[in-house]
mmCIF file with all atom_site columns, C-alpha atoms in Angstrom:
data_model
loop_
_atom_site.group_PDB
_atom_site.id
_atom_site.type_symbol
_atom_site.label_atom_id
_atom_site.label_alt_id
_atom_site.label_comp_id
_atom_site.label_asym_id
_atom_site.label_entity_id
_atom_site.label_seq_id
_atom_site.pdbx_PDB_ins_code
_atom_site.Cartn_x
_atom_site.Cartn_y
_atom_site.Cartn_z
_atom_site.occupancy
_atom_site.B_iso_or_equiv
_atom_site.pdbx_formal_charge
_atom_site.auth_seq_id
_atom_site.auth_comp_id
_atom_site.auth_asym_id
_atom_site.auth_atom_id
_atom_site.pdbx_PDB_model_num
ATOM 1   C CA . MET F 1 1   ? 25.723 20.721  31.971 1.00 70.00 ? 1   MET F CA 1
ATOM 2   C CA . ALA F 1 2   ? 26.918 17.755  29.980 1.00 82.00 ? 2   ALA F CA 1
ATOM 3   C CA . THR F 1 3   ? 24.529 15.879  27.708 1.00 90.00 ? 3   THR F CA 1
ATOM 4   C CA . PRO F 1 4   ? 24.150 12.090  28.093 1.00 92.00 ? 4   PRO F CA 1
ATOM 5   C CA . SER F 1 5   ? 26.485 11.610  25.129 1.00 93.00 ? 5   SER F CA 1
ATOM 6   C CA . MET F 1 6   ? 29.073 13.944  26.634 1.00 95.00 ? 6   MET F CA 1
ATOM 7   C CA . GLU F 1 7   ? 28.762 12.030  29.910 1.00 95.00 ? 7   GLU F CA 1
ATOM 8   C CA . ASP F 1 8   ? 29.474 8.744   28.129 1.00 95.00 ? 8   ASP F CA 1
ATOM 9   C CA . TYR F 1 9   ? 32.633 10.220  26.612 1.00 96.00 ? 9   TYR F CA 1
ATOM 10  C CA . LEU F 1 10  ? 33.790 11.791  29.875 1.00 97.00 ? 10  LEU F CA 1
ATOM 11  C CA . GLU F 1 11  ? 33.197 8.559   31.759 1.00 96.00 ? 11  GLU F CA 1
ATOM 12  C CA . ARG F 1 12  ? 35.113 6.555   29.151 1.00 96.00 ? 12  ARG F CA 1
ATOM 13  C CA . ILE F 1 13  ? 37.989 9.050   28.995 1.00 96.00 ? 13  ILE F CA 1
ATOM 14  C CA . TYR F 1 14  ? 38.224 9.144   32.790 1.00 97.00 ? 14  TYR F CA 1
ATOM 15  C CA . ARG F 1 15  ? 38.317 5.334   32.964 1.00 96.00 ? 15  ARG F CA 1
ATOM 16  C CA . LEU F 1 16  ? 40.983 5.086   30.258 1.00 95.00 ? 16  LEU F CA 1
ATOM 17  C CA . ILE F 1 17  ? 43.221 7.665   31.909 1.00 94.00 ? 17  ILE F CA 1
ATOM 18  C CA . ASP F 1 18  ? 42.718 5.967   35.266 1.00 94.00 ? 18  ASP F CA 1
ATOM 19  C CA . GLU F 1 19  ? 43.569 2.533   33.824 1.00 94.00 ? 19  GLU F CA 1
ATOM 20  C CA . LYS F 1 20  ? 46.248 3.351   31.237 1.00 92.00 ? 20  LYS F CA 1
ATOM 21  C CA . GLY F 1 21  ? 47.411 6.848   32.068 1.00 91.00 ? 21  GLY F CA 1
ATOM 22  C CA . TYR F 1 22  ? 46.161 8.189   28.740 1.00 91.00 ? 22  TYR F CA 1
ATOM 23  C CA . ALA F 1 23  ? 43.156 8.122   26.409 1.00 92.00 ? 23  ALA F CA 1
ATOM 24  C CA . ARG F 1 24  ? 43.604 7.823   22.656 1.00 91.00 ? 24  ARG F CA 1
ATOM 25  C CA . VAL F 1 25  ? 40.889 8.518   20.104 1.00 91.00 ? 25  VAL F CA 1
ATOM 26  C CA . SER F 1 26  ? 41.042 4.901   18.938 1.00 91.00 ? 26  SER F CA 1
ATOM 27  C CA . ASP F 1 27  ? 40.582 3.583   22.508 1.00 93.00 ? 27  ASP F CA 1
ATOM 28  C CA . ILE F 1 28  ? 37.637 5.885   23.124 1.00 95.00 ? 28  ILE F CA 1
ATOM 29  C CA . ALA F 1 29  ? 36.054 4.908   19.806 1.00 96.00 ? 29  ALA F CA 1
ATOM 30  C CA . GLU F 1 30  ? 36.477 1.213   20.537 1.00 95.00 ? 30  GLU F CA 1
ATOM 31  C CA . GLY F 1 31  ? 35.089 1.537   24.071 1.00 93.00 ? 31  GLY F CA 1
ATOM 32  C CA . LEU F 1 32  ? 32.029 3.458   22.956 1.00 95.00 ? 32  LEU F CA 1
ATOM 33  C CA . ASP F 1 33  ? 31.597 1.596   19.656 1.00 93.00 ? 33  ASP F CA 1
ATOM 34  C CA . VAL F 1 34  ? 31.676 4.788   17.578 1.00 96.00 ? 34  VAL F CA 1
ATOM 35  C CA . HIS F 1 35  ? 33.775 6.036   14.671 1.00 96.00 ? 35  HIS F CA 1
ATOM 36  C CA . PRO F 1 36  ? 37.022 7.861   15.449 1.00 93.00 ? 36  PRO F CA 1
ATOM 37  C CA . SER F 1 37  ? 35.704 10.916  13.589 1.00 94.00 ? 37  SER F CA 1
ATOM 38  C CA . SER F 1 38  ? 32.788 11.085  16.047 1.00 96.00 ? 38  SER F CA 1
ATOM 39  C CA . VAL F 1 39  ? 35.247 10.915  18.929 1.00 95.00 ? 39  VAL F CA 1
ATOM 40  C CA . THR F 1 40  ? 37.283 13.765  17.483 1.00 93.00 ? 40  THR F CA 1
ATOM 41  C CA . LYS F 1 41  ? 34.183 15.953  17.144 1.00 95.00 ? 41  LYS F CA 1
ATOM 42  C CA . MET F 1 42  ? 33.113 15.243  20.711 1.00 96.00 ? 42  MET F CA 1
ATOM 43  C CA . ILE F 1 43  ? 36.619 15.826  22.061 1.00 95.00 ? 43  ILE F CA 1
ATOM 44  C CA . GLN F 1 44  ? 36.624 19.216  20.377 1.00 94.00 ? 44  GLN F CA 1
ATOM 45  C CA . LYS F 1 45  ? 33.274 20.029  22.005 1.00 96.00 ? 45  LYS F CA 1
ATOM 46  C CA . LEU F 1 46  ? 34.503 18.843  25.413 1.00 96.00 ? 46  LEU F CA 1
ATOM 47  C CA . ASP F 1 47  ? 37.595 21.013  24.928 1.00 95.00 ? 47  ASP F CA 1
ATOM 48  C CA . LYS F 1 48  ? 35.433 24.015  24.062 1.00 95.00 ? 48  LYS F CA 1
ATOM 49  C CA . ASP F 1 49  ? 33.337 23.409  27.207 1.00 96.00 ? 49  ASP F CA 1
ATOM 50  C CA . ASP F 1 50  ? 36.469 23.179  29.397 1.00 96.00 ? 50  ASP F CA 1
ATOM 51  C CA . TYR F 1 51  ? 36.165 19.488  30.319 1.00 97.00 ? 51  TYR F CA 1
ATOM 52  C CA . LEU F 1 52  ? 39.508 18.707  28.710 1.00 96.00 ? 52  LEU F CA 1
ATOM 53  C CA . VAL F 1 53  ? 42.394 20.202  26.773 1.00 94.00 ? 53  VAL F CA 1
ATOM 54  C CA . TYR F 1 54  ? 42.954 18.679  23.358 1.00 91.00 ? 54  TYR F CA 1
ATOM 55  C CA . GLU F 1 55  ? 45.862 19.201  21.013 1.00 83.00 ? 55  GLU F CA 1
ATOM 56  C CA . LYS F 1 56  ? 45.549 17.574  17.633 1.00 78.00 ? 56  LYS F CA 1
ATOM 57  C CA . TYR F 1 57  ? 48.012 14.684  17.235 1.00 76.00 ? 57  TYR F CA 1
ATOM 58  C CA . ARG F 1 58  ? 49.262 15.196  20.795 1.00 78.00 ? 58  ARG F CA 1
ATOM 59  C CA . GLY F 1 59  ? 46.417 13.884  22.896 1.00 82.00 ? 59  GLY F CA 1
ATOM 60  C CA . LEU F 1 60  ? 44.150 15.151  25.611 1.00 92.00 ? 60  LEU F CA 1
ATOM 61  C CA . VAL F 1 61  ? 44.188 15.928  29.296 1.00 92.00 ? 61  VAL F CA 1
ATOM 62  C CA . LEU F 1 62  ? 41.144 16.269  31.531 1.00 96.00 ? 62  LEU F CA 1
ATOM 63  C CA . THR F 1 63  ? 40.775 19.608  33.276 1.00 96.00 ? 63  THR F CA 1
ATOM 64  C CA . ALA F 1 64  ? 39.914 19.742  36.986 1.00 97.00 ? 64  ALA F CA 1
ATOM 65  C CA . LYS F 1 65  ? 36.280 20.105  35.928 1.00 96.00 ? 65  LYS F CA 1
ATOM 66  C CA . GLY F 1 66  ? 36.563 17.100  33.582 1.00 96.00 ? 66  GLY F CA 1
ATOM 67  C CA . LYS F 1 67  ? 38.221 14.967  36.276 1.00 96.00 ? 67  LYS F CA 1
ATOM 68  C CA . ARG F 1 68  ? 35.563 15.895  38.829 1.00 96.00 ? 68  ARG F CA 1
ATOM 69  C CA . ILE F 1 69  ? 32.691 15.103  36.475 1.00 96.00 ? 69  ILE F CA 1
ATOM 70  C CA . GLY F 1 70  ? 34.407 11.961  35.136 1.00 96.00 ? 70  GLY F CA 1
ATOM 71  C CA . LYS F 1 71  ? 34.920 10.575  38.634 1.00 97.00 ? 71  LYS F CA 1
ATOM 72  C CA . ARG F 1 72  ? 31.330 11.387  39.560 1.00 96.00 ? 72  ARG F CA 1
ATOM 73  C CA . LEU F 1 73  ? 30.080 9.550   36.463 1.00 96.00 ? 73  LEU F CA 1
ATOM 74  C CA . VAL F 1 74  ? 32.239 6.489   37.141 1.00 96.00 ? 74  VAL F CA 1
ATOM 75  C CA . ASP F 1 75  ? 31.056 6.470   40.753 1.00 97.00 ? 75  ASP F CA 1
ATOM 76  C CA . ARG F 1 76  ? 27.429 6.745   39.598 1.00 97.00 ? 76  ARG F CA 1
ATOM 77  C CA . HIS F 1 77  ? 27.904 3.807   37.258 1.00 96.00 ? 77  HIS F CA 1
ATOM 78  C CA . LYS F 1 78  ? 29.468 1.656   39.991 1.00 97.00 ? 78  LYS F CA 1
ATOM 79  C CA . LEU F 1 79  ? 26.737 2.618   42.460 1.00 98.00 ? 79  LEU F CA 1
ATOM 80  C CA . LEU F 1 80  ? 23.985 1.617   40.028 1.00 98.00 ? 80  LEU F CA 1
ATOM 81  C CA . GLU F 1 81  ? 25.736 -1.685  39.296 1.00 97.00 ? 81  GLU F CA 1
ATOM 82  C CA . THR F 1 82  ? 25.966 -2.363  43.034 1.00 97.00 ? 82  THR F CA 1
ATOM 83  C CA . PHE F 1 83  ? 22.337 -1.412  43.556 1.00 97.00 ? 83  PHE F CA 1
ATOM 84  C CA . LEU F 1 84  ? 21.064 -3.683  40.796 1.00 97.00 ? 84  LEU F CA 1
ATOM 85  C CA . GLU F 1 85  ? 23.224 -6.514  42.083 1.00 95.00 ? 85  GLU F CA 1
ATOM 86  C CA . LEU F 1 86  ? 21.914 -6.027  45.636 1.00 93.00 ? 86  LEU F CA 1
ATOM 87  C CA . ILE F 1 87  ? 18.284 -6.124  44.576 1.00 92.00 ? 87  ILE F CA 1
ATOM 88  C CA . GLY F 1 88  ? 18.833 -9.342  42.653 1.00 92.00 ? 88  GLY F CA 1
ATOM 89  C CA . VAL F 1 89  ? 19.096 -8.333  39.004 1.00 94.00 ? 89  VAL F CA 1
ATOM 90  C CA . ARG F 1 90  ? 20.763 -11.098 36.996 1.00 94.00 ? 90  ARG F CA 1
ATOM 91  C CA . GLU F 1 91  ? 24.440 -10.408 36.383 1.00 96.00 ? 91  GLU F CA 1
ATOM 92  C CA . GLU F 1 92  ? 24.091 -10.684 32.608 1.00 97.00 ? 92  GLU F CA 1
ATOM 93  C CA . ASN F 1 93  ? 21.551 -7.815  32.645 1.00 97.00 ? 93  ASN F CA 1
ATOM 94  C CA . ILE F 1 94  ? 23.300 -5.385  34.970 1.00 97.00 ? 94  ILE F CA 1
ATOM 95  C CA . TYR F 1 95  ? 25.652 -3.566  32.560 1.00 94.00 ? 95  TYR F CA 1
ATOM 96  C CA . GLN F 1 96  ? 22.993 -3.004  29.908 1.00 95.00 ? 96  GLN F CA 1
ATOM 97  C CA . ASP F 1 97  ? 20.440 -1.915  32.515 1.00 97.00 ? 97  ASP F CA 1
ATOM 98  C CA . VAL F 1 98  ? 22.854 0.594   34.023 1.00 96.00 ? 98  VAL F CA 1
ATOM 99  C CA . GLU F 1 99  ? 23.606 1.970   30.560 1.00 92.00 ? 99  GLU F CA 1
ATOM 100 C CA . GLY F 1 100 ? 19.866 2.322   30.011 1.00 92.00 ? 100 GLY F CA 1
ATOM 101 C CA . ILE F 1 101 ? 19.045 4.171   33.216 1.00 95.00 ? 101 ILE F CA 1
ATOM 102 C CA . GLU F 1 102 ? 22.095 6.123   34.330 1.00 93.00 ? 102 GLU F CA 1
ATOM 103 C CA . HIS F 1 103 ? 21.358 9.239   32.255 1.00 91.00 ? 103 HIS F CA 1
ATOM 104 C CA . HIS F 1 104 ? 17.676 9.287   33.170 1.00 93.00 ? 104 HIS F CA 1
ATOM 105 C CA . LEU F 1 105 ? 18.014 9.581   36.934 1.00 95.00 ? 105 LEU F CA 1
ATOM 106 C CA . SER F 1 106 ? 18.404 12.867  38.761 1.00 94.00 ? 106 SER F CA 1
ATOM 107 C CA . TRP F 1 107 ? 21.295 13.319  41.131 1.00 93.00 ? 107 TRP F CA 1
ATOM 108 C CA . ASP F 1 108 ? 18.667 13.397  43.888 1.00 97.00 ? 108 ASP F CA 1
ATOM 109 C CA . SER F 1 109 ? 17.591 9.882   42.884 1.00 97.00 ? 109 SER F CA 1
ATOM 110 C CA . ILE F 1 110 ? 21.232 8.772   42.751 1.00 97.00 ? 110 ILE F CA 1
ATOM 111 C CA . THR F 1 111 ? 21.755 10.076  46.300 1.00 97.00 ? 111 THR F CA 1
ATOM 112 C CA . CYS F 1 112 ? 18.663 8.198   47.508 1.00 97.00 ? 112 CYS F CA 1
ATOM 113 C CA . ILE F 1 113 ? 19.888 4.987   45.845 1.00 97.00 ? 113 ILE F CA 1
ATOM 114 C CA . GLU F 1 114 ? 23.269 5.506   47.485 1.00 97.00 ? 114 GLU F CA 1
ATOM 115 C CA . THR F 1 115 ? 21.545 5.781   50.872 1.00 97.00 ? 115 THR F CA 1
ATOM 116 C CA . LEU F 1 116 ? 19.520 2.633   50.179 1.00 96.00 ? 116 LEU F CA 1
ATOM 117 C CA . VAL F 1 117 ? 22.636 0.681   49.169 1.00 96.00 ? 117 VAL F CA 1
ATOM 118 C CA . GLU F 1 118 ? 24.337 1.773   52.380 1.00 96.00 ? 118 GLU F CA 1
ATOM 119 C CA . TYR F 1 119 ? 21.233 0.778   54.370 1.00 95.00 ? 119 TYR F CA 1
ATOM 120 C CA . PHE F 1 120 ? 21.365 -2.744  52.939 1.00 94.00 ? 120 PHE F CA 1
ATOM 121 C CA . LYS F 1 121 ? 25.133 -3.062  53.374 1.00 92.00 ? 121 LYS F CA 1
ATOM 122 C CA . ARG F 1 122 ? 25.015 -2.094  57.049 1.00 95.00 ? 122 ARG F CA 1
ATOM 123 C CA . ASP F 1 123 ? 22.905 -5.115  57.952 1.00 94.00 ? 123 ASP F CA 1
ATOM 124 C CA . PRO F 1 124 ? 23.136 -8.276  55.805 1.00 90.00 ? 124 PRO F CA 1
ATOM 125 C CA . LYS F 1 125 ? 19.850 -9.500  57.288 1.00 95.00 ? 125 LYS F CA 1
ATOM 126 C CA . ARG F 1 126 ? 18.098 -6.757  55.353 1.00 94.00 ? 126 ARG F CA 1
ATOM 127 C CA . LEU F 1 127 ? 19.412 -8.257  52.119 1.00 91.00 ? 127 LEU F CA 1
ATOM 128 C CA . GLU F 1 128 ? 18.241 -11.693 53.191 1.00 92.00 ? 128 GLU F CA 1
ATOM 129 C CA . GLU F 1 129 ? 14.768 -10.277 53.914 1.00 94.00 ? 129 GLU F CA 1
ATOM 130 C CA . LEU F 1 130 ? 14.701 -8.563  50.526 1.00 92.00 ? 130 LEU F CA 1
ATOM 131 C CA . ALA F 1 131 ? 15.679 -11.801 48.790 1.00 91.00 ? 131 ALA F CA 1
ATOM 132 C CA . ALA F 1 132 ? 12.948 -13.661 50.679 1.00 93.00 ? 132 ALA F CA 1
ATOM 133 C CA . VAL F 1 133 ? 10.306 -11.147 49.595 1.00 93.00 ? 133 VAL F CA 1
ATOM 134 C CA . ARG F 1 134 ? 11.521 -11.418 46.014 1.00 90.00 ? 134 ARG F CA 1
ATOM 135 C CA . ARG F 1 135 ? 11.239 -15.220 46.105 1.00 91.00 ? 135 ARG F CA 1
ATOM 136 C CA . GLU F 1 136 ? 7.710  -14.934 47.532 1.00 92.00 ? 136 GLU F CA 1
ATOM 137 C CA . LEU F 1 137 ? 6.653  -12.586 44.748 1.00 92.00 ? 137 LEU F CA 1
ATOM 138 C CA . GLU F 1 138 ? 8.191  -14.796 42.073 1.00 88.00 ? 138 GLU F CA 1
ATOM 139 C CA . ASN F 1 139 ? 6.222  -17.783 43.406 1.00 89.00 ? 139 ASN F CA 1
ATOM 140 C CA . GLU F 1 140 ? 2.850  -15.995 43.380 1.00 84.00 ? 140 GLU F CA 1
#
């Protein structure tokens, strides 16, 4: 299984390929705020673990396994952003909070959060009730 660091790289690579059609070392480094040499080392590890195929100076391609995991990680990130937004977390805190929690939740917890998000989305009154409870608690 991928480590949290490997997950960050796979998520970033998946997003870059989805957005631009390719992922360069410099783009990955910039997106993750790391040195290009660190990216190269991680890419080599991801290649060794069959998440991608890397050819020096030619680029990289995600394997089926890498695409599957990358998509799952992107979906997890989006789900957690949606969840935090639904429960009323301030927009300026959402990205950092997701980055802080996404690697510490089990997939079981992610599935339960997904169910809860769907529960709220199916009936907007539920969200209104949640917001009302939050306001009550803030005023206590």
